[in-house]
XYZ file of C-alpha atoms in Angstrom:
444
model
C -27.856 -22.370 24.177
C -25.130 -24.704 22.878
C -27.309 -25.724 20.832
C -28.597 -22.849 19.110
C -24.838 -21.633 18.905
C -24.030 -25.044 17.276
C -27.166 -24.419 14.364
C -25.649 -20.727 13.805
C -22.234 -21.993 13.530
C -23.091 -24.711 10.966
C -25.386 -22.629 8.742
C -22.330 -19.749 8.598
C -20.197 -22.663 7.575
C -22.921 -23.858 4.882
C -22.947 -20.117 3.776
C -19.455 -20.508 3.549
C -18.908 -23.560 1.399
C -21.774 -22.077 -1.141
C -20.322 -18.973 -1.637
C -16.732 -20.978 -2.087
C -18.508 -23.373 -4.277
C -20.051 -20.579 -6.320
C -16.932 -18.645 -6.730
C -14.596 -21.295 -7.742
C -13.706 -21.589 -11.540
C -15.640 -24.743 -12.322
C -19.351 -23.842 -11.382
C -18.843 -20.288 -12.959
C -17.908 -21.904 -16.192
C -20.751 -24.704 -15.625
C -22.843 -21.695 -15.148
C -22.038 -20.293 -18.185
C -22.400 -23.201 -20.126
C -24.289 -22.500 -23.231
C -28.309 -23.641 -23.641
C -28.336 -23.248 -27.245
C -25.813 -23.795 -29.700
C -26.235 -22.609 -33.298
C -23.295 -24.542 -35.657
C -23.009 -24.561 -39.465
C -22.813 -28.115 -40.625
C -18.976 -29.667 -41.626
C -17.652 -27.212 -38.669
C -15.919 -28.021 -35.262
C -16.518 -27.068 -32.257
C -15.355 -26.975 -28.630
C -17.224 -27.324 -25.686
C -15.814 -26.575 -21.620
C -17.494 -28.095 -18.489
C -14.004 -27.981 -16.608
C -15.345 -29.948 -13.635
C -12.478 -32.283 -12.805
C -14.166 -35.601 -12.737
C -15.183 -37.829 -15.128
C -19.037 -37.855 -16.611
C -20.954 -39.509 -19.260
C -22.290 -37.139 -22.236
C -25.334 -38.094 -23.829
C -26.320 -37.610 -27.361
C -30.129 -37.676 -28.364
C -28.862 -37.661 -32.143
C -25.374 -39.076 -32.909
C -26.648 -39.232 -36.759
C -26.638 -34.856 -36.632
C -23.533 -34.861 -34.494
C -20.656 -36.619 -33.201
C -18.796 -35.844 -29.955
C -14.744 -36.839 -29.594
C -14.907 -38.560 -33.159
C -17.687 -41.076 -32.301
C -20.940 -41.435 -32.940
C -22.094 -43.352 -29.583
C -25.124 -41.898 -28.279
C -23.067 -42.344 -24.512
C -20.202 -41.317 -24.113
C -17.337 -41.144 -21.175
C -15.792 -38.139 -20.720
C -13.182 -35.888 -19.190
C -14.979 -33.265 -17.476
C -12.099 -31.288 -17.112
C -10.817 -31.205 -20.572
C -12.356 -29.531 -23.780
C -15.384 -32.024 -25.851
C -15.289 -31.269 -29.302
C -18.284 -31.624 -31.068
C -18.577 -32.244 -35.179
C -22.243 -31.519 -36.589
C -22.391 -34.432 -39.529
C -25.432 -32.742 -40.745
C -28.290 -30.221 -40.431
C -30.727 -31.083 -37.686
C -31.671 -30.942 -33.973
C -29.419 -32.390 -31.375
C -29.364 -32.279 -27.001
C -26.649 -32.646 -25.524
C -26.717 -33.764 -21.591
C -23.949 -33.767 -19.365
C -24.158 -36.294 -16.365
C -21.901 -37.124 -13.244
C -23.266 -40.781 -12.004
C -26.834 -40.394 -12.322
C -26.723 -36.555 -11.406
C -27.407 -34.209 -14.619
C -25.011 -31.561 -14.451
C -25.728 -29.430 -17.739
C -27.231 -29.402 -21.202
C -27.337 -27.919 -24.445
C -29.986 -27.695 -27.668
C -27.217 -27.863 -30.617
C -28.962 -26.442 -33.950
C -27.553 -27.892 -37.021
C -27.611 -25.370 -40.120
C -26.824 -26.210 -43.275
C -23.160 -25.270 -44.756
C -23.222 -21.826 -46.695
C -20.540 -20.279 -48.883
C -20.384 -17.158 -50.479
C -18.103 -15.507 -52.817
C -16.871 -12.310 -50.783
C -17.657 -9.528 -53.304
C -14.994 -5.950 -52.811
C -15.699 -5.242 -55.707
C -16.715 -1.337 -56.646
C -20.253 -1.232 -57.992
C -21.934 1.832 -59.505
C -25.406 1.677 -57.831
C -28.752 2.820 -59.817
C -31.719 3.310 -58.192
C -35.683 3.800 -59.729
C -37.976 5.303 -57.065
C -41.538 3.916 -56.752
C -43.347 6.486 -57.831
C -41.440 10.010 -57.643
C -40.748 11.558 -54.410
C -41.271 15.083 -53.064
C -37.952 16.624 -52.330
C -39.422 20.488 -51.984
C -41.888 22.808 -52.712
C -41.400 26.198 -54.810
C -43.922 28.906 -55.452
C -45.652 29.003 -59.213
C -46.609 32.882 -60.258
C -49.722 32.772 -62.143
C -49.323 36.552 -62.353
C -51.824 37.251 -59.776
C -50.279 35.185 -57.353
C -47.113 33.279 -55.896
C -48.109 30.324 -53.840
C -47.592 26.615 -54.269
C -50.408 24.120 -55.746
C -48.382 21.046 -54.036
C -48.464 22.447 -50.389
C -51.909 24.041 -50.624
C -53.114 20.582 -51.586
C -51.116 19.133 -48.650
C -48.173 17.641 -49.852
C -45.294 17.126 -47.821
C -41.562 16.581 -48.545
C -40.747 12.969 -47.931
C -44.272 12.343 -49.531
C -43.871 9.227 -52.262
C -46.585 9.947 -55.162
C -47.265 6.578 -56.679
C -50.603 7.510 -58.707
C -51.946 9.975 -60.945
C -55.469 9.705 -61.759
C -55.400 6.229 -60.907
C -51.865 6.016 -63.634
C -49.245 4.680 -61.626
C -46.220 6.654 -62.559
C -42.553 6.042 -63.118
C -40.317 8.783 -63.682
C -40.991 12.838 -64.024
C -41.217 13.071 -67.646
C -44.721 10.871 -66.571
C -45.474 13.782 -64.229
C -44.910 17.074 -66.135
C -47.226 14.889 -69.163
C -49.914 14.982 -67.495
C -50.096 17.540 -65.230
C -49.924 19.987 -68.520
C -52.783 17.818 -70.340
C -55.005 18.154 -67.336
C -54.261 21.722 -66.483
C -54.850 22.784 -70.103
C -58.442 21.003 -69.468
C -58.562 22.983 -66.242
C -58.893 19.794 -64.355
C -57.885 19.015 -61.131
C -55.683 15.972 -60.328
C -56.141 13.075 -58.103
C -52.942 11.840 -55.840
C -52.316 8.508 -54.620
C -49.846 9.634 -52.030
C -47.402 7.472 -49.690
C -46.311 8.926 -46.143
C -44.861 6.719 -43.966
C -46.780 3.913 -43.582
C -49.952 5.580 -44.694
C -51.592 6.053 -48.243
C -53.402 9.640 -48.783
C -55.808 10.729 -51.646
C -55.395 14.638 -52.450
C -56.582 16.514 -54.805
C -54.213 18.872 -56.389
C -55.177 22.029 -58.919
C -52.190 22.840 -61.096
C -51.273 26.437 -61.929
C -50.113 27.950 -64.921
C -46.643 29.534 -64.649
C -46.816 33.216 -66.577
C -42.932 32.848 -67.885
C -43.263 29.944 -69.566
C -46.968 28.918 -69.635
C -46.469 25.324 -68.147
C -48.701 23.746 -66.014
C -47.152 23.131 -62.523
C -47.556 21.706 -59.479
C -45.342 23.705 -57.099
C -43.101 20.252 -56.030
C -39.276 19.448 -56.503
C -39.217 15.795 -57.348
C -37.193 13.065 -57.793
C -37.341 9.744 -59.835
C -33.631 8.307 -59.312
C -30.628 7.868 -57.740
C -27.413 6.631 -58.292
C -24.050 6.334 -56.548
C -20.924 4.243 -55.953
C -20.204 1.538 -53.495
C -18.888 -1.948 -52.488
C -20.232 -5.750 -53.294
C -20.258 -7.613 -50.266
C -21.284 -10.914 -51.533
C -22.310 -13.097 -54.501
C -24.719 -16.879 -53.422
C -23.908 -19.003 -56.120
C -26.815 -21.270 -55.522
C -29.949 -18.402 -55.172
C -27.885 -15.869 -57.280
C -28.464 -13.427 -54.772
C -26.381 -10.540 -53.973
C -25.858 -8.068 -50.877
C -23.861 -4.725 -50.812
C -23.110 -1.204 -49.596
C -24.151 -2.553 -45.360
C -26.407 0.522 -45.310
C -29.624 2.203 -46.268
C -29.835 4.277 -49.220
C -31.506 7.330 -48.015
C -32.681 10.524 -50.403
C -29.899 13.450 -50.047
C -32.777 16.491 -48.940
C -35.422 14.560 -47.101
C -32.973 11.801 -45.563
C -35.671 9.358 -45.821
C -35.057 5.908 -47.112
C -35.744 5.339 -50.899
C -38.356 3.083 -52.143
C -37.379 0.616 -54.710
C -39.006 0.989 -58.171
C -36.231 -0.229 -60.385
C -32.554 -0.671 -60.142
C -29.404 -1.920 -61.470
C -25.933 -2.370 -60.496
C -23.060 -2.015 -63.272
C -19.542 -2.280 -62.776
C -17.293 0.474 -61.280
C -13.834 1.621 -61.449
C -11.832 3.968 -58.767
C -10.470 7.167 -60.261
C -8.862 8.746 -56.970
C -9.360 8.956 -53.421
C -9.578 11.754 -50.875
C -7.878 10.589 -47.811
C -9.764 10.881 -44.677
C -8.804 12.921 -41.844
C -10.610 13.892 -38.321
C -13.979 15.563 -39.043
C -13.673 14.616 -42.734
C -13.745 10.763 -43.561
C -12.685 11.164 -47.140
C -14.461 9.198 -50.034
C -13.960 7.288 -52.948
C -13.835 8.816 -56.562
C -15.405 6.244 -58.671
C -16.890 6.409 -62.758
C -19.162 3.908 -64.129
C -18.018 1.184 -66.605
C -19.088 -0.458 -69.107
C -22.910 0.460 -68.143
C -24.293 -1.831 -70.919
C -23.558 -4.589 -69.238
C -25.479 -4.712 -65.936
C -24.702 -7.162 -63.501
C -27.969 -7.579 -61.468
C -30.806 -5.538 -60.272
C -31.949 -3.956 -57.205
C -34.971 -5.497 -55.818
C -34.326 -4.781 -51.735
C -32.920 -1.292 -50.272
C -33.102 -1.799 -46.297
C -30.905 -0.904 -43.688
C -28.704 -3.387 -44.067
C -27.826 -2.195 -47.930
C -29.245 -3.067 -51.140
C -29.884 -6.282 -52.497
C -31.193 -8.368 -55.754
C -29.953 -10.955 -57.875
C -27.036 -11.276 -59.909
C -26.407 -12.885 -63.642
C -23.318 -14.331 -63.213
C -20.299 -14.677 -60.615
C -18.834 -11.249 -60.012
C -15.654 -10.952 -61.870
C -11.497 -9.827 -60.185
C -12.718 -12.124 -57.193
C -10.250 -12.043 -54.977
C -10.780 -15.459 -53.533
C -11.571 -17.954 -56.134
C -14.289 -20.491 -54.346
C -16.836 -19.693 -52.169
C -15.711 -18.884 -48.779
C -18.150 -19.997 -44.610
C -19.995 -17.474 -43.072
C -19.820 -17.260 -39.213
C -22.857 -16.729 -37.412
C -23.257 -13.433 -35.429
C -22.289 -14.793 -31.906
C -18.724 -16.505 -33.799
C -17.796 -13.267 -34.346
C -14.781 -12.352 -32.048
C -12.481 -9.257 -31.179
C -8.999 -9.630 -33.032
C -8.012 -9.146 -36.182
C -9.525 -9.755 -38.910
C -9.275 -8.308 -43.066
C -11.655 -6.236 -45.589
C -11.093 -6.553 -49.010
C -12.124 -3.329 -50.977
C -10.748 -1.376 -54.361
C -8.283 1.677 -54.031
C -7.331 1.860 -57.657
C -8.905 0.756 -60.660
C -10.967 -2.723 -60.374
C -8.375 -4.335 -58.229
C -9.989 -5.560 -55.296
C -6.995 -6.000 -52.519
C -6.883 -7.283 -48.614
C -6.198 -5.211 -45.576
C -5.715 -5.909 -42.123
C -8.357 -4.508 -39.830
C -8.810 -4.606 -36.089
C -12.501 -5.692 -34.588
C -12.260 -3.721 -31.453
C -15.767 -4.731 -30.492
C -18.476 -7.075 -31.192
C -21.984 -6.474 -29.762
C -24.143 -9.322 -28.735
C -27.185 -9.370 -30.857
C -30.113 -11.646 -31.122
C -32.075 -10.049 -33.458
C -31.265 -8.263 -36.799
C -29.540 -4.539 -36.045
C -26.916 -2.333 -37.680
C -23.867 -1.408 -35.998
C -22.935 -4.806 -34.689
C -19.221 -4.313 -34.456
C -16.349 -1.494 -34.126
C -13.922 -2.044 -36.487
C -10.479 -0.431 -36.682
C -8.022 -0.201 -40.045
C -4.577 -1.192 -39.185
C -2.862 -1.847 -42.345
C -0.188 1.129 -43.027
C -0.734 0.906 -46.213
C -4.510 1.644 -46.046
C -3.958 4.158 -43.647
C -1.172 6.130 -46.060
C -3.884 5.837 -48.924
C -6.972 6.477 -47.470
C -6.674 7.470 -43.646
C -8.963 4.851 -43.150
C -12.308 4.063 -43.761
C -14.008 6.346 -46.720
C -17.061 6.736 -48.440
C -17.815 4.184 -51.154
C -15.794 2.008 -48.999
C -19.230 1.000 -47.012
C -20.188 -2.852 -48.489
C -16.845 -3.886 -48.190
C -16.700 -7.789 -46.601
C -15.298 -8.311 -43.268
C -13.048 -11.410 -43.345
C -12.035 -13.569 -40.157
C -10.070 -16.894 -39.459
C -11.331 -17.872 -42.986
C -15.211 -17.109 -42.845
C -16.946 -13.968 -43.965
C -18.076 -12.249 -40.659
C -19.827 -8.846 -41.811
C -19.101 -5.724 -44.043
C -17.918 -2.266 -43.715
C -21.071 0.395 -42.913
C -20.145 3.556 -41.619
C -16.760 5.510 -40.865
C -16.502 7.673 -37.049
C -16.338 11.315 -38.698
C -13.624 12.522 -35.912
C -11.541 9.165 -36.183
C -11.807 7.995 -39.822
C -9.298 5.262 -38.840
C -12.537 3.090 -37.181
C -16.078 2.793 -38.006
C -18.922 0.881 -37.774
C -19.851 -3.216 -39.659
C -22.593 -4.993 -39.795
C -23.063 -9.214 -39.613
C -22.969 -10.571 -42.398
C -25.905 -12.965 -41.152
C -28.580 -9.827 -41.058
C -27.470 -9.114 -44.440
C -28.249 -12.426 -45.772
C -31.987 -12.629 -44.399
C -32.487 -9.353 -46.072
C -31.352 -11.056 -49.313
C -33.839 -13.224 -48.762
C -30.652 -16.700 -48.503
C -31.928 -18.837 -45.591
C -29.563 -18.836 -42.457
C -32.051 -20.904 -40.355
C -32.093 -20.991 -36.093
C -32.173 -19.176 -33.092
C -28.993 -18.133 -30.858
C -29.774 -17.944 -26.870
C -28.234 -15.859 -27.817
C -16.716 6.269 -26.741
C -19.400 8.487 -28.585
C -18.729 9.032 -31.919
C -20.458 10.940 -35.132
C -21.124 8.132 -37.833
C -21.182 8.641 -41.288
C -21.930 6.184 -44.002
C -19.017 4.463 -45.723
């Protein structure tokens, strides 16, 4: 009996030292000690055990990294005070973390090679070729027997992308009302190549002749193009490549994403603003200028905004070299700056506020809430407008994200994306893995 008492009493007091031992500070931060570390090459970092007792680190590759200034592949070390760690250059490096003989922790540190950008905030008047022409509508055609439209009969749908015509890829509408009067005058039908989605349809479609005006018609309100005004995010001077606006451009009637045929970007110059105020965000007044000169093209238009290459450095940079990027799990809450253009071509910096940063692995919009907080923002836009989407997110020196979308009842906060998601849709390598209050949202 005292013996089994004596067994009870010893494994309470084991339960009791392991849930003291789990608890205290030092295993919860050994517990949360990273097991990959993504770091851009020339950088410094810091790295906590805080076990108070002295350990031996050991570095499989001093040539990619050096640890407390030295380049031994052992090292002594203070458990219990910060290890900073220099990547030298890109590469793999493990880091272990020993006390005696026993391995306490370790960590995969990914070398990448250093980036810099030039942070654009410059406005940009946006022009956009459709491949193919899209269906927008459909209206009736009287033949003067009948009212009906040849487009739906033949099973056309808005959103619907027509990319051929009798095997004659087309371009632009002037392509489409050409032929579809030489073939109806030959009383003809005409063959579709039709996108939907992800699928490609064949239809056949039998044009009607309108009475008022005797064209041939198809029954279909299409469109070729679009254009708009919004913000440069950033300029690669090695690839040339380019990334603005932080958002999808979508068609105004269907919604639905538009397919790059052709594009260019030309400069742009801010006429007036409409401040934004709860349940209206306000927007940016903008004309183009100088059109002749383009600056680049528009090869890319994906969630994350539009993208292509660029001629030459954008001009009225506000900074004048190229500035880091930070990774998306550097980003932190605090403040942080945006530069954009309020008047003319003058691209300025504001203070800003990034209330929240969400943990993302893989590439996704809306990976931070950001918050303006410089008064004189606020007193000349309320905020966050639209054609202020694109705009680059600056913090402690490195460019962190851009600008997306405003909160329609709070104009004063709004959505950005990482800038790292942006820069894989632009096609500029950012290589390695990281272990990695409801609101209406409009685009900025």
């Amino acid at each position: 009996m005292i013996r089994q008492n004596k067994r009870k009493w010893m494994g309470s007091l084991l339960l009791l030292i392991t849930a003291l031992v789990v608890s205290s500070t030092p295993f919860r931060d050994l517990s949360s000690f990273p097991r990959e570390l993504r770091l851009m090459e020339g950088s410094l970092e810091q790295l906590r055990v805080s076990v108070p007792v002295m350990g031996t680190l050991i570095n499989s590759n001093p040539d990619i990294l050096h640890v407390n200034g030295t380049e031994a592949r052992e090292v002594s070390v203070d458990l219990s005070r910060p290890m900073s760690v220099e990547p030298r250059r890109a590469g793999e490096a493990q880091l272990q973390v020993k006390w005696h003989n026993i391995p306490l922790t370790a960590v995969k540190v990914n070398v990448l090679p250093d980036l810099r950008l030039y942070p654009g905030g410059q406005s940009i008047g946006v022009k956009l070729q459709t491949a193919g022409v899209l269906v927008v509508g459909h209206h009736l055609v009287d033949d003067g027997k009948n009212k009906f439209s040849p487009g739906e009969q033949a099973g056309i749908h808005v959103g619907d992308m027509i990319i051929k015509m009798n095997d004659m890829y087309i371009n632009d509408m002037n392509d489409v009302k050409k032929l579809i009067n030489e073939t109806g005058k030959k009383n003809h039908a005409v063959q579709l190549l039709v996108v939907r989605g992800k699928e490609k349809l064949s239809l056949t479609l039998h044009p009607a002749k309108d009475k008022k005006d005797s064209e041939y018609r198809m029954g279909l309100y299409i469109r070729d193009s679009a254009a708009g005004v919004g913000t440069l995010t950033f300029f690669d001077p090695n690839s040339k490549a380019y990334g603005a606006l932080g958002h999808v451009i979508s068609d105004v009637d269907t919604g639905q994403a538009i397919v790059v045929g052709d594009g260019q970007i030309v400069q742009a110059s801010v006429t007036s603003i409409e401040k934004g105020q709860s349940g209206n965000p306000g927007e940016k007044f903008a004309r183009f200028y100088n059109e002749s000169e383009v600056l680049g093209n528009i090869t890319k238009n994906t969630p994350f905004g539009i993208f292509g290459k660029m001629k030459d450095e954008p001009k009225r940079s506000y900074y004048q070299t190229p500035l880091p990027i930070a990774l998306a799990e550097q980003v932190e809450e605090g403040p942080a700056k945006i530069l954009t253009v309020v008047e003319g071509q003058k691209v300025e910096e504001f203070d800003i506020e990034i209330a929240n940063v969400v943990k993302q692995h893989f590439p996704a919009t809306k990976g931070m809430i950001i918050k303006v907080t410089d008064k004189r923002l606020l007193e000349k836009t309320g905020g966050i407008v639209q054609g202020m989407s694109g705009s680059p997110i600056i913090q402690k020196g490195k460019i962190v994200g851009a600008v997306t979308h405003v909160f329609v009842n709070d104009p004063t906060s709004g959505y950005g994306c990482y800038i790292e998601w942006m820069l894989q849709d632009a096609g500029v390598n950012v290589r390695g893995t990281a272990e990695s209050r409801t609101n209406t949202t409009k685009a900025a």
